[in-house]
Short mmCIF file of the C-alpha atoms (twelve columns), coordinates in Angstrom:
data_MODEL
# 
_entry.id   MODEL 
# 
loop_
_atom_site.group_PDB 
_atom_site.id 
_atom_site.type_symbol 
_atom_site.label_atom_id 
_atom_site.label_alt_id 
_atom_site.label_comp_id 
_atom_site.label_asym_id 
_atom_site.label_seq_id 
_atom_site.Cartn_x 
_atom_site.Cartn_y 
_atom_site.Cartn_z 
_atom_site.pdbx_PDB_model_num 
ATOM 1   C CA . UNK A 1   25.344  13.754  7.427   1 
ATOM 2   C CA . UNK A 2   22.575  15.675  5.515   1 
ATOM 3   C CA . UNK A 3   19.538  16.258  7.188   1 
ATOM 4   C CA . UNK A 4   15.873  17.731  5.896   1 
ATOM 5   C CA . UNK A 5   13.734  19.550  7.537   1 
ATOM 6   C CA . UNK A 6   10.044  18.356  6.912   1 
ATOM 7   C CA . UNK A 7   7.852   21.458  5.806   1 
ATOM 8   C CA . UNK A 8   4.400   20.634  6.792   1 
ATOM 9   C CA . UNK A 9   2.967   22.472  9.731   1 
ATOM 10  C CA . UNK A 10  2.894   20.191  13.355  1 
ATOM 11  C CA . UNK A 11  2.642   20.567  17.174  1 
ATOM 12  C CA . UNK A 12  6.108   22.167  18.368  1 
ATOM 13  C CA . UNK A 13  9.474   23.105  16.702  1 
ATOM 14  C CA . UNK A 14  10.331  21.937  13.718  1 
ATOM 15  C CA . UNK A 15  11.864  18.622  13.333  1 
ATOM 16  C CA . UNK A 16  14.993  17.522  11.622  1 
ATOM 17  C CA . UNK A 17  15.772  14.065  9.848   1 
ATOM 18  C CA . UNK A 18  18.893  12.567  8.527   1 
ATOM 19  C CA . UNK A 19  18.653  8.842   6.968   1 
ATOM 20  C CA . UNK A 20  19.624  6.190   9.507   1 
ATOM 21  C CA . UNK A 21  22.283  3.951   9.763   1 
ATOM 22  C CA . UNK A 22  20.440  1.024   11.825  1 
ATOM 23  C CA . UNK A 23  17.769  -0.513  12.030  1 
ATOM 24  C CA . UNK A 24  16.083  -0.943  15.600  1 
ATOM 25  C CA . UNK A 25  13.551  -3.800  16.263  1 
ATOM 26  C CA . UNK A 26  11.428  -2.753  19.308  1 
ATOM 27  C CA . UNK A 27  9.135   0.192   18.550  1 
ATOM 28  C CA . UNK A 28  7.663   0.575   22.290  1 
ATOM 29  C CA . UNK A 29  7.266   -0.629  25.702  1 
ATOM 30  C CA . UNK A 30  4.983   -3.159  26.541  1 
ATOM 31  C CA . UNK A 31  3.409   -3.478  30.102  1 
ATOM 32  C CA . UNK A 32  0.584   -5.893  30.403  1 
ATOM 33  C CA . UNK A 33  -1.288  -6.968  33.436  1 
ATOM 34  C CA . UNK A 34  -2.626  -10.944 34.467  1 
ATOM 35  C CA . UNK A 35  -3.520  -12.306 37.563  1 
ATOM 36  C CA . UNK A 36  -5.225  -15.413 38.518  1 
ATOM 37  C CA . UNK A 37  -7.388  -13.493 40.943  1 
ATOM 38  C CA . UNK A 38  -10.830 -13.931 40.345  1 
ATOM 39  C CA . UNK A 39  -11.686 -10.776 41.322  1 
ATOM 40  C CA . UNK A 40  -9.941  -8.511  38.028  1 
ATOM 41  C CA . UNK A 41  -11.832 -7.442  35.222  1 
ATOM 42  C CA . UNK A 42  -10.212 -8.770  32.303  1 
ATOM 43  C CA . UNK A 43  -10.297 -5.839  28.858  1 
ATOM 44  C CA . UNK A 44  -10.371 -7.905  25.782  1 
ATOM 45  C CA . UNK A 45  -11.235 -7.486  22.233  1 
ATOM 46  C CA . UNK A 46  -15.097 -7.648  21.759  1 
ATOM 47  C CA . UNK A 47  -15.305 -11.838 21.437  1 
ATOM 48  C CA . UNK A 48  -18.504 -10.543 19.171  1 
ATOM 49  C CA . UNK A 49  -18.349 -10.435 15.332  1 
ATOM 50  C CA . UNK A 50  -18.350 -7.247  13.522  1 
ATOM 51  C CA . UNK A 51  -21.433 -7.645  11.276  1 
ATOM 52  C CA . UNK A 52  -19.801 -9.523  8.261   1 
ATOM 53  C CA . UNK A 53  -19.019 -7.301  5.059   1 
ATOM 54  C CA . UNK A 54  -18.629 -8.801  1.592   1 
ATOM 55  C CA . UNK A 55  -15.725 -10.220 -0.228  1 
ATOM 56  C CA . UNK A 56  -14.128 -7.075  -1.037  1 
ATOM 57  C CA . UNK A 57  -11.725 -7.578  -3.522  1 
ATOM 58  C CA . UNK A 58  -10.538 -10.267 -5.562  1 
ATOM 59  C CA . UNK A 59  -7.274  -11.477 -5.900  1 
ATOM 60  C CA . UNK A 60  -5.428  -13.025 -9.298  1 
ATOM 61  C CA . UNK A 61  -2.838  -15.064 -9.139  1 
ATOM 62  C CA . UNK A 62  -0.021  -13.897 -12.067 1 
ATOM 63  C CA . UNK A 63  3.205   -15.465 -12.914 1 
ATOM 64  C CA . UNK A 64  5.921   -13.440 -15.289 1 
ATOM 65  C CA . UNK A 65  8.753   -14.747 -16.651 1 
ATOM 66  C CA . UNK A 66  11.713  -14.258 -14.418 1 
ATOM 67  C CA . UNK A 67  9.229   -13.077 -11.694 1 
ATOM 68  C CA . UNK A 68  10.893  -14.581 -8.110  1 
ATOM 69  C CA . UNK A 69  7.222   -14.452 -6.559  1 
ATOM 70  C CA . UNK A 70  3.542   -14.860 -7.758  1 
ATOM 71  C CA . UNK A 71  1.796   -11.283 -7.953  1 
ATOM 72  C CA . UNK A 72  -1.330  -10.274 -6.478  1 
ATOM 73  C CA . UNK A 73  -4.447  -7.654  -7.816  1 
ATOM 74  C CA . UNK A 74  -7.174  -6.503  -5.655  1 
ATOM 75  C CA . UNK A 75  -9.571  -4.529  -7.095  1 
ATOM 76  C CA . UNK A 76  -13.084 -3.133  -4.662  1 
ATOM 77  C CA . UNK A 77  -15.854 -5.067  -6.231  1 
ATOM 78  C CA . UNK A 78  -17.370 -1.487  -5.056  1 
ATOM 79  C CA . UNK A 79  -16.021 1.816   -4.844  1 
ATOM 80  C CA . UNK A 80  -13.820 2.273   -2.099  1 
ATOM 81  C CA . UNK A 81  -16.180 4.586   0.546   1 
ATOM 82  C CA . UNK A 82  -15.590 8.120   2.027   1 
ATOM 83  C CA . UNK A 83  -14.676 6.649   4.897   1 
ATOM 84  C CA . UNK A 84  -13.269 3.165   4.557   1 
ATOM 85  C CA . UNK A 85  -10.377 2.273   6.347   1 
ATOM 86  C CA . UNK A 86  -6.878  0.412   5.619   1 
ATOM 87  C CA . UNK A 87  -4.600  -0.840  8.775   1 
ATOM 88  C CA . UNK A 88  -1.385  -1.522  8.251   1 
ATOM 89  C CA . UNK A 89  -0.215  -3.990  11.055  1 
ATOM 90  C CA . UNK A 90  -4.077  -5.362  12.808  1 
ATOM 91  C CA . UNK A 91  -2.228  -6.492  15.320  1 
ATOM 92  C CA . UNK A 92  -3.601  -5.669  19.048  1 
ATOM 93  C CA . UNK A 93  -4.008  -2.224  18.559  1 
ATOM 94  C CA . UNK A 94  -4.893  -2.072  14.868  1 
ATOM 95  C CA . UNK A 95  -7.698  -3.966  16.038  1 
ATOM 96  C CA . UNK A 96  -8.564  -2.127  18.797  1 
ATOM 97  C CA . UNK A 97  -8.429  0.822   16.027  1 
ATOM 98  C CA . UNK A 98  -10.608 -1.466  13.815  1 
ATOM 99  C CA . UNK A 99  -13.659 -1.938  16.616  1 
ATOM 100 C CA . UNK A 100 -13.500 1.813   17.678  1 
ATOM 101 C CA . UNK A 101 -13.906 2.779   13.758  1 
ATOM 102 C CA . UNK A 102 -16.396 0.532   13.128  1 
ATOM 103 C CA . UNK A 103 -18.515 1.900   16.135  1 
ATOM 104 C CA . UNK A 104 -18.009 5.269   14.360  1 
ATOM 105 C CA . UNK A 105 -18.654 4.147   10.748  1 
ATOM 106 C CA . UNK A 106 -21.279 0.916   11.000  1 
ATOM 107 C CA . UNK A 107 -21.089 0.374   6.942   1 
ATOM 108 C CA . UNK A 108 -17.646 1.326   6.377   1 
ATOM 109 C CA . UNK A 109 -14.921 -1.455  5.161   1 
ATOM 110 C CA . UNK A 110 -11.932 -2.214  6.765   1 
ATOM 111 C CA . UNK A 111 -8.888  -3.600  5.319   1 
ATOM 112 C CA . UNK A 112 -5.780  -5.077  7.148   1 
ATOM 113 C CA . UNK A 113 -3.088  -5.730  5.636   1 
ATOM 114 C CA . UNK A 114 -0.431  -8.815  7.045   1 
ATOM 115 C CA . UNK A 115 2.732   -9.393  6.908   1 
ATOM 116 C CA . UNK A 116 1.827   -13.671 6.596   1 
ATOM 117 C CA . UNK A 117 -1.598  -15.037 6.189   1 
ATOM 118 C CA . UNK A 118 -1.265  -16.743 9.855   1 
ATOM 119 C CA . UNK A 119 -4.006  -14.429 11.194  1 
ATOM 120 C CA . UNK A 120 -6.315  -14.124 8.159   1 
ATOM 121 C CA . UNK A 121 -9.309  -15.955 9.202   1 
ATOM 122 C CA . UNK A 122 -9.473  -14.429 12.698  1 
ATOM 123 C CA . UNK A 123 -8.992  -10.566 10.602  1 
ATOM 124 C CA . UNK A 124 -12.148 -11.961 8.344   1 
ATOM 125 C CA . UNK A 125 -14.753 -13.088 11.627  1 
ATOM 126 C CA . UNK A 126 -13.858 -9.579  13.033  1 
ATOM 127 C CA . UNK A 127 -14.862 -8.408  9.224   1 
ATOM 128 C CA . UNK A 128 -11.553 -7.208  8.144   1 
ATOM 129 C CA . UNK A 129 -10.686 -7.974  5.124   1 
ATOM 130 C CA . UNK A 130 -6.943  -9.162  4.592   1 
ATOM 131 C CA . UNK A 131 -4.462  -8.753  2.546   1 
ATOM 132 C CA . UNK A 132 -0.700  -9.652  2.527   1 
ATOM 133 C CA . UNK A 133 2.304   -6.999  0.962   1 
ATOM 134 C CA . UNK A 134 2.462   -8.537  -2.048  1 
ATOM 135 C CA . UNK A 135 -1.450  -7.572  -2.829  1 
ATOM 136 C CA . UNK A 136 -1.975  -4.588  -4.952  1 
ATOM 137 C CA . UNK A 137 -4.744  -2.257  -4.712  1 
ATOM 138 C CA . UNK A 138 -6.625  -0.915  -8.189  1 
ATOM 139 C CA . UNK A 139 -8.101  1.793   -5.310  1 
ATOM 140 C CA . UNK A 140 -6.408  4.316   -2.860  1 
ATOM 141 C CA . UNK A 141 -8.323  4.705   0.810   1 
ATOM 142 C CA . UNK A 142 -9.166  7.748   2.262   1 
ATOM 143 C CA . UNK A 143 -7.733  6.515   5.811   1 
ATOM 144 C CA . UNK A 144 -4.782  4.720   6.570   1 
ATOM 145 C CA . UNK A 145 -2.882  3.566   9.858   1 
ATOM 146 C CA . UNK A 146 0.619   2.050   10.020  1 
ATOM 147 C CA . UNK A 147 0.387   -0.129  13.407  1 
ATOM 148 C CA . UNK A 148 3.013   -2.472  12.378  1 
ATOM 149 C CA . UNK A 149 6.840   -2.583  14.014  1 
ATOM 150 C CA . UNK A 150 10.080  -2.742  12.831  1 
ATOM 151 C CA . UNK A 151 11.004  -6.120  13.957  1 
ATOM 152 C CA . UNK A 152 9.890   -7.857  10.723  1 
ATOM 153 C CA . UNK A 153 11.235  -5.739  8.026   1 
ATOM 154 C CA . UNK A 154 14.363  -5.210  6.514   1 
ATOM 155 C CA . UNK A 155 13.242  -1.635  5.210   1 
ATOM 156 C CA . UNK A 156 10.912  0.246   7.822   1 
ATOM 157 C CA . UNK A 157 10.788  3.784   6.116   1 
ATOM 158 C CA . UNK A 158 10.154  1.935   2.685   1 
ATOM 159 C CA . UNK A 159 7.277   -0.130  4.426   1 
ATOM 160 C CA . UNK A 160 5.526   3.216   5.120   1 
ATOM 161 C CA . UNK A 161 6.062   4.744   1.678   1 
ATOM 162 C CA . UNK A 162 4.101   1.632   0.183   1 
ATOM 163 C CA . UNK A 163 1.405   1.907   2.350   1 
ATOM 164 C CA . UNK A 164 1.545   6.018   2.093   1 
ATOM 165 C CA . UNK A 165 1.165   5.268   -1.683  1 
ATOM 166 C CA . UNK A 166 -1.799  3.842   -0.594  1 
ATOM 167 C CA . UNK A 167 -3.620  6.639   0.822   1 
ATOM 168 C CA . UNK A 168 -5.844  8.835   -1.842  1 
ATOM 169 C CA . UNK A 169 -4.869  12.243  0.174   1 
ATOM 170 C CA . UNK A 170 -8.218  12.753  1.897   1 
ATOM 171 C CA . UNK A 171 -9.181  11.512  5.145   1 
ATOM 172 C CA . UNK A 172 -6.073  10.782  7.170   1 
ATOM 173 C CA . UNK A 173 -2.868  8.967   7.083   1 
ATOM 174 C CA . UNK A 174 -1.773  8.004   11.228  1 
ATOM 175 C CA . UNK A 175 1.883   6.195   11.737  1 
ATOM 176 C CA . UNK A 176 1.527   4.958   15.557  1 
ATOM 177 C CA . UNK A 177 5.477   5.421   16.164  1 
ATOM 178 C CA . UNK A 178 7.039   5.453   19.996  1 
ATOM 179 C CA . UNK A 179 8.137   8.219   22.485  1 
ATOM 180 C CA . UNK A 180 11.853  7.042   22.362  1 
ATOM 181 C CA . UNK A 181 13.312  10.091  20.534  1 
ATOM 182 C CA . UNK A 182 12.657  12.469  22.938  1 
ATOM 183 C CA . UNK A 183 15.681  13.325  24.389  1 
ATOM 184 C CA . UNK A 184 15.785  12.964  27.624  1 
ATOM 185 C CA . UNK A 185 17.037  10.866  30.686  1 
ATOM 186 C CA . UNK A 186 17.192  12.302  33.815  1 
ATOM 187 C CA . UNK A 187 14.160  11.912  34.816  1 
ATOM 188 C CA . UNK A 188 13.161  15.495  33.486  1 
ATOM 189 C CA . UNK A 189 9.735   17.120  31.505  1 
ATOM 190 C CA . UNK A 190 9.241   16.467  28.228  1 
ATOM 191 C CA . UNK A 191 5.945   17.269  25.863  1 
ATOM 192 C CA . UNK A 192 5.701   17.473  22.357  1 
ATOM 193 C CA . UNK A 193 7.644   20.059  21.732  1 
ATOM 194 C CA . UNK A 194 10.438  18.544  23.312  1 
ATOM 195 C CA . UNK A 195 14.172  18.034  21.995  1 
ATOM 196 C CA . UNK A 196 14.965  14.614  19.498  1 
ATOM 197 C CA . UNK A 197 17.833  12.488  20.002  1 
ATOM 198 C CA . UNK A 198 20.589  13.132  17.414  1 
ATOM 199 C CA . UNK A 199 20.610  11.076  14.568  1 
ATOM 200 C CA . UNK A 200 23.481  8.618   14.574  1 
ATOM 201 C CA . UNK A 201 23.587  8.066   18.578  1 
ATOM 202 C CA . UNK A 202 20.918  5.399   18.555  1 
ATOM 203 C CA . UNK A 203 19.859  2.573   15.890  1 
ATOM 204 C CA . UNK A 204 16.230  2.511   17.574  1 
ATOM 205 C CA . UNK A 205 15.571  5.990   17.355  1 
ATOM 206 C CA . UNK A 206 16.863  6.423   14.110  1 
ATOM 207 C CA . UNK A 207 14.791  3.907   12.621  1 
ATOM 208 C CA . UNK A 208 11.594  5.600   14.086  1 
ATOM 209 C CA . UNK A 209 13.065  9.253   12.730  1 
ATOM 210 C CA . UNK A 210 13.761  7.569   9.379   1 
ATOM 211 C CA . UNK A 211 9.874   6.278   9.334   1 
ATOM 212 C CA . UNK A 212 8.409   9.536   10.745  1 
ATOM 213 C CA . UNK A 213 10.005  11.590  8.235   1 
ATOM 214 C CA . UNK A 214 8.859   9.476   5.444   1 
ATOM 215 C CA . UNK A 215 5.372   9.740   7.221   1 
ATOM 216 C CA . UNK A 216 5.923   14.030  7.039   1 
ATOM 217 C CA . UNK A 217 6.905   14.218  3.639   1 
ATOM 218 C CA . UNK A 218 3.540   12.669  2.520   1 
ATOM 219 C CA . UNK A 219 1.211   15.234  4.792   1 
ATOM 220 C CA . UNK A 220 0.653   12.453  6.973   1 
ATOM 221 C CA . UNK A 221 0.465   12.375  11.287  1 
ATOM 222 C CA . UNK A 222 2.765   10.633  13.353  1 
ATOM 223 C CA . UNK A 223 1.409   9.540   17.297  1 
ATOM 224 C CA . UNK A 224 4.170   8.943   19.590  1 
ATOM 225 C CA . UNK A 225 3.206   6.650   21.866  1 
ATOM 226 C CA . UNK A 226 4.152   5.563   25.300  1 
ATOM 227 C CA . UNK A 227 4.870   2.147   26.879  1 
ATOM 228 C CA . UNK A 228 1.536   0.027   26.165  1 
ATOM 229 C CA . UNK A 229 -0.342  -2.269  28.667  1 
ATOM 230 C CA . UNK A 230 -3.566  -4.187  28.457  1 
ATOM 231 C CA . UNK A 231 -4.861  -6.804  30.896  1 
ATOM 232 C CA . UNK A 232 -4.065  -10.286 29.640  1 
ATOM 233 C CA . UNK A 233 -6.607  -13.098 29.017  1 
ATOM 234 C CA . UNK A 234 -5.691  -16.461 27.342  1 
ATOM 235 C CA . UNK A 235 -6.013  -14.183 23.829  1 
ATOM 236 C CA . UNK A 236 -2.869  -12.033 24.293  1 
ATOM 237 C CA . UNK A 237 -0.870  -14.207 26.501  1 
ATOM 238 C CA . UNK A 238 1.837   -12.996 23.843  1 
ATOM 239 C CA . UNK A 239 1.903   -9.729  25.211  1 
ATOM 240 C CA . UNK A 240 4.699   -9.958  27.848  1 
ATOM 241 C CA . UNK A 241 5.244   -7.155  29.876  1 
ATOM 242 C CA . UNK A 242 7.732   -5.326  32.202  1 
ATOM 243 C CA . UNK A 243 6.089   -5.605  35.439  1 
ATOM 244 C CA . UNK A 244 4.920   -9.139  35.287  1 
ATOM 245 C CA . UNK A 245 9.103   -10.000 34.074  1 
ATOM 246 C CA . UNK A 246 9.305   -8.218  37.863  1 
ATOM 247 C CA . UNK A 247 6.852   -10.085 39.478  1 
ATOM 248 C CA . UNK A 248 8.347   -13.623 37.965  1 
ATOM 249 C CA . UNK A 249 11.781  -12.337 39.449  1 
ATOM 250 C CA . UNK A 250 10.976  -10.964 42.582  1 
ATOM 251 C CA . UNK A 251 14.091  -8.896  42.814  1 
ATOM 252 C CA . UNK A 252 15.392  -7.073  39.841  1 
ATOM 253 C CA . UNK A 253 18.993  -5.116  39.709  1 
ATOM 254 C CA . UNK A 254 18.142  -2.423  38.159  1 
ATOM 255 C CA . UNK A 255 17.141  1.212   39.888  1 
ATOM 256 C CA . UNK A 256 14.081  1.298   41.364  1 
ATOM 257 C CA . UNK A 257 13.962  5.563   40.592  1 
ATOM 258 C CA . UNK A 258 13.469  5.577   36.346  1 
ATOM 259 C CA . UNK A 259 10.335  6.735   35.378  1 
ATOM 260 C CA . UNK A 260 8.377   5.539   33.067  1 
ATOM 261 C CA . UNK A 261 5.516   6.908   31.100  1 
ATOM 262 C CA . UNK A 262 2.319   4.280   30.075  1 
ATOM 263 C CA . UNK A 263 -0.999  4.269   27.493  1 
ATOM 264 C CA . UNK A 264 -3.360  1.849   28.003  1 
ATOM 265 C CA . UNK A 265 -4.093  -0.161  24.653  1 
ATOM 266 C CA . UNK A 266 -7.807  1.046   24.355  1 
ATOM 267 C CA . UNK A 267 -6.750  4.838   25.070  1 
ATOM 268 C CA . UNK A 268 -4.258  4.613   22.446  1 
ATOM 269 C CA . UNK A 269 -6.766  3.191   20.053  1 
ATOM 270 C CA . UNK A 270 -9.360  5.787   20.851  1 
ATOM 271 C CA . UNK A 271 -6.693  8.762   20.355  1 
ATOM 272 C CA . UNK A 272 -5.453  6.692   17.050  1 
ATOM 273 C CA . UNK A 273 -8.895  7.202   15.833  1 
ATOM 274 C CA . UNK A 274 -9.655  10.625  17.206  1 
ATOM 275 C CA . UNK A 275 -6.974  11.972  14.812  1 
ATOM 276 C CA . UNK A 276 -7.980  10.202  12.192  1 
ATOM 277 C CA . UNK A 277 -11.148 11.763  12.324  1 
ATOM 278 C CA . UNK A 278 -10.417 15.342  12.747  1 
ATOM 279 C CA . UNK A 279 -8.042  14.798  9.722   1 
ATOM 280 C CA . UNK A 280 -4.821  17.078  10.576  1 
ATOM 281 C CA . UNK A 281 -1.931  17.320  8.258   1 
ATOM 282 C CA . UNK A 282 1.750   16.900  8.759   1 
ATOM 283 C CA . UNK A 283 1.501   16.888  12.617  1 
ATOM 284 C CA . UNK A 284 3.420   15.420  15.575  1 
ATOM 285 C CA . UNK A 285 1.337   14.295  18.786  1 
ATOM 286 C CA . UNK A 286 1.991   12.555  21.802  1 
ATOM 287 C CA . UNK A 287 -0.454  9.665   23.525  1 
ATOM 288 C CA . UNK A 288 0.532   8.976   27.549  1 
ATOM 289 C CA . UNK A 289 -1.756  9.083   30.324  1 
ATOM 290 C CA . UNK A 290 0.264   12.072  31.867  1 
ATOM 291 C CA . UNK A 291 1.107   10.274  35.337  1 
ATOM 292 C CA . UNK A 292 4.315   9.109   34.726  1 
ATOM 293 C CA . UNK A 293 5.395   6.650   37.511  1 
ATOM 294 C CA . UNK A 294 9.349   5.214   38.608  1 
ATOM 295 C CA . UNK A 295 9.650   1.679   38.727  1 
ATOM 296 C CA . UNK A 296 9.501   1.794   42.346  1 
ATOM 297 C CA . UNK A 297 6.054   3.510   41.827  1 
ATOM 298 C CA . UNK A 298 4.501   1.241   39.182  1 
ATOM 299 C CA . UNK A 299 5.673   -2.379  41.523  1 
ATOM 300 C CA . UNK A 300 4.360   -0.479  44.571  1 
ATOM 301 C CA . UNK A 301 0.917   -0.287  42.985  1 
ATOM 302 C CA . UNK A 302 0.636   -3.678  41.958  1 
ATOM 303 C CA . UNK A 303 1.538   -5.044  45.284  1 
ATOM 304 C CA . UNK A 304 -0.529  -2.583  47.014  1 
ATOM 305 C CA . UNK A 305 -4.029  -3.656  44.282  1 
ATOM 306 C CA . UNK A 306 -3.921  -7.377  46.135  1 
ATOM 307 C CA . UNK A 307 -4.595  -8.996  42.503  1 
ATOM 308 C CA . UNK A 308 -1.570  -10.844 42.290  1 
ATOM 309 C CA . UNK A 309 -0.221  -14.355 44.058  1 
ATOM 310 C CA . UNK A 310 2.836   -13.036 43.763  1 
ATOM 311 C CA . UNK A 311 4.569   -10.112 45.427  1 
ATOM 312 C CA . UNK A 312 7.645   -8.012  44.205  1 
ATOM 313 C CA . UNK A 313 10.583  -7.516  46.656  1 
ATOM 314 C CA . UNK A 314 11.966  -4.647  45.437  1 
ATOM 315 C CA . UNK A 315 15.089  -3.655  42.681  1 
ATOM 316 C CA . UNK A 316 18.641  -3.051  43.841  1 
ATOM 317 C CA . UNK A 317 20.426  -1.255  41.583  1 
ATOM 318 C CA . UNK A 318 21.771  1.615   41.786  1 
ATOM 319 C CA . UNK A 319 23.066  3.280   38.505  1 
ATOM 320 C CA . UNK A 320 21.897  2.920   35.122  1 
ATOM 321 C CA . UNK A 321 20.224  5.941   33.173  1 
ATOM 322 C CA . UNK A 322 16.728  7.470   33.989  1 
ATOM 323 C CA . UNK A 323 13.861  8.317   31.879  1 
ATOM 324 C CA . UNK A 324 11.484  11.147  31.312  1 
ATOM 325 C CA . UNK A 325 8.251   12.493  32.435  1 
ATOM 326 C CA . UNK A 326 5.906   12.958  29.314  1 
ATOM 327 C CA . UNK A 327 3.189   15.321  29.000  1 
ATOM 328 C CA . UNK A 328 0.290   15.544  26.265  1 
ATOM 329 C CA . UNK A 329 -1.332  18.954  27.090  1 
ATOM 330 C CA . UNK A 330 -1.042  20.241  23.904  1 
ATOM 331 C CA . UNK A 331 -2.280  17.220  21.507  1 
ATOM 332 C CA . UNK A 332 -5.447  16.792  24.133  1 
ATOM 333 C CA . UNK A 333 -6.380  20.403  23.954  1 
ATOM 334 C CA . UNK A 334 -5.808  20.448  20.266  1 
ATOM 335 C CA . UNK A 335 -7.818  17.152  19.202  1 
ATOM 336 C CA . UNK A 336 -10.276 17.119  22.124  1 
ATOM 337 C CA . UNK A 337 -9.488  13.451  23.933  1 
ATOM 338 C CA . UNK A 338 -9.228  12.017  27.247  1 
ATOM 339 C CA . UNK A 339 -8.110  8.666   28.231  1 
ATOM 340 C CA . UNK A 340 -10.588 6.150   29.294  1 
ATOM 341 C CA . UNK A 341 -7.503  4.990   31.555  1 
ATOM 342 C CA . UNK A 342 -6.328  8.425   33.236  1 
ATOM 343 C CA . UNK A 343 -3.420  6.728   35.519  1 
ATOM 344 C CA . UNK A 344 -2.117  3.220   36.059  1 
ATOM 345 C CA . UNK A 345 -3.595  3.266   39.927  1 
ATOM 346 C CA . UNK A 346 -7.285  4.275   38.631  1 
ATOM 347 C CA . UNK A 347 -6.764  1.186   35.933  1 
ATOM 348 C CA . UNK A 348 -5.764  -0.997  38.948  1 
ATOM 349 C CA . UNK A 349 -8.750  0.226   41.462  1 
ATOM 350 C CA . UNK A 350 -6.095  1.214   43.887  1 
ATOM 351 C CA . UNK A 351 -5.325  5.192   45.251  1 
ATOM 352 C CA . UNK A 352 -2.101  6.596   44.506  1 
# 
């Protein structure tokens, strides 16, 4: 299979792509945390408004002949700013990405655009303005952010060439992808400049090479991201997670010794942004919390943080592969972030 080698200058080795074969539909881990105990602190989005910004753009509807769907125009009803922003995907974190920007830019707009129009009104009382696919911009933006998955889309990579198309070149363009191409399962050290699995050995990783490639060849920044958690409250009951699967079961068959590597939600959000705003081209990083924990470890401290009813006996298998211990050094030292979150035990309250 041909591969190319993306050009533009990044943290590590160069990288090499070939188109994928697959499609995979799960971008990332998920770990969340919930607990009826009264006594956890619940992290939520901000129930508080952002301060409301005008309609702004308008949107025609236009029929052609033989046209199989109605077309949309948006056009600013002012100039697009130095430092608006467009997220691709508001789910979770692109609104986590959307109250950390606004904190940084108070008059700034911020788009979103959706996949469906389930969500719009909650997008426009958090003053994002939405905006489906099939909307078309007379303006580029000076920042954009893919946040969306794969799961809903039948063409990934050509999902993130649209909404590259829609970046003017200035500011930053961020793809939040996932750790899962590094290659690496026995447990061993991996950090950005660590090997990539092999294109053709895995539909999920090809997808996200496919993607981040596509995200390369336009200058843009790819973050890598490790397996997400958040504490739950009735808003993101959605969010299931691996731990509380664990908890439900109570014994799990499946080895206790894999490690896994975690970001809390906010942290990612914060180091989303923080690239954004030092506005790097054509670069790789990496967001973890850099205490990577085995299975074992991560059950062990949510028994041992007494906020749960329920406690986990313990897994019992005994084979299976293992994972990888991340490291971020390099993109820390290079952008200049820390994690609000530094380790799963400090999130929980509880010593390692």
């Amino acid at each position: 299979m041909a591969t190319v080698t993306a050009a533009a200058p990044r943290i590590g080795i160069p990288w090499r792509f070939a188109t994928p074969k697959h499609h995979f539909f799960n971008s990332c881990t998920k770990l969340s945390l919930s607990s009826s105990s009264p006594n956890i602190t619940l992290h939520k989005l901000s129930s508080q408004p952002f301060p409301m910004v005008p309609n702004l753009f308008r949107a025609n509807a236009s029929s052609a002949i033989d046209a199989p769907s109605e077309e949309l125009e948006a056009s600013s009803r002012g100039a697009i700013g130095a430092n608006d922003l467009l997220i691709v995907g508001p789910g979770v974190l692109g609104r986590l990405v959307a109250e950390r920007w606004r904190e940084e830019h108070p008059s700034c707009q911020i788009f979103g655009q959706t996949m469906t129009t389930d969500h719009h009104d909650e997008l426009i009382k958090m003053g994002i303005s939405p905006s489906s696919r099939e909307t078309k911009f007379t303006s580029k933006f000076p920042y954009v952010i893919f946040c969306a998955p794969p799961s809903r889309t039948e063409d990934y990579p050509g999902d993130i060439r649209e909404a590259a198309l829609k970046w003017s070149g200035e500011g930053s363009f961020l793809f939040t992808s996932s750790s899962a191409p590094y290659d690496c399962s026995d447990n061993g050290s991996v950090d950005e400049d660590g090997p990539i699995v092999p294109i053709g050995r895995s539909p999920r990783t090809d997808i996200l090479l496919k993607a981040e490639e596509v995200v390369l060849e336009f200058g843009g920044c790819v973050v890598r991201l490790a397996g997400l958690y958040i504490s739950l409250d009735m808003d993101f009951k959605e969010l299931g997670g691996a731990h509380t699967y664990w908890l439900h079961k109570g014994t799990v068959d499946i080895r206790p010794d894999h490690i896994l590597n975690i970001i809390h939600y906010e942290d990612a959000a914060s180091l989303s942004v923080t690239i954004l705003k030092k506005r790097p081209r054509g670069r790789i990083f990496l967001g973890c919390d850099n205490h990577p924990l085995s299975r074992q470890e991560v059950m062990d401290l949510v028994n041992k943080s007494g906020k749960f009813e329920k406690k986990f006996e313990g897994f019992t298998g005994t084979s299976g592969p293992l994972g990888k211990k991340l490291n971020n050094s390099k993109t820390r030292a290079e952008i200049g972030w820390e994690p609000k979150y530094p380790s799963f035990s400090q999130f929980l309250g509880v010593s390692d």
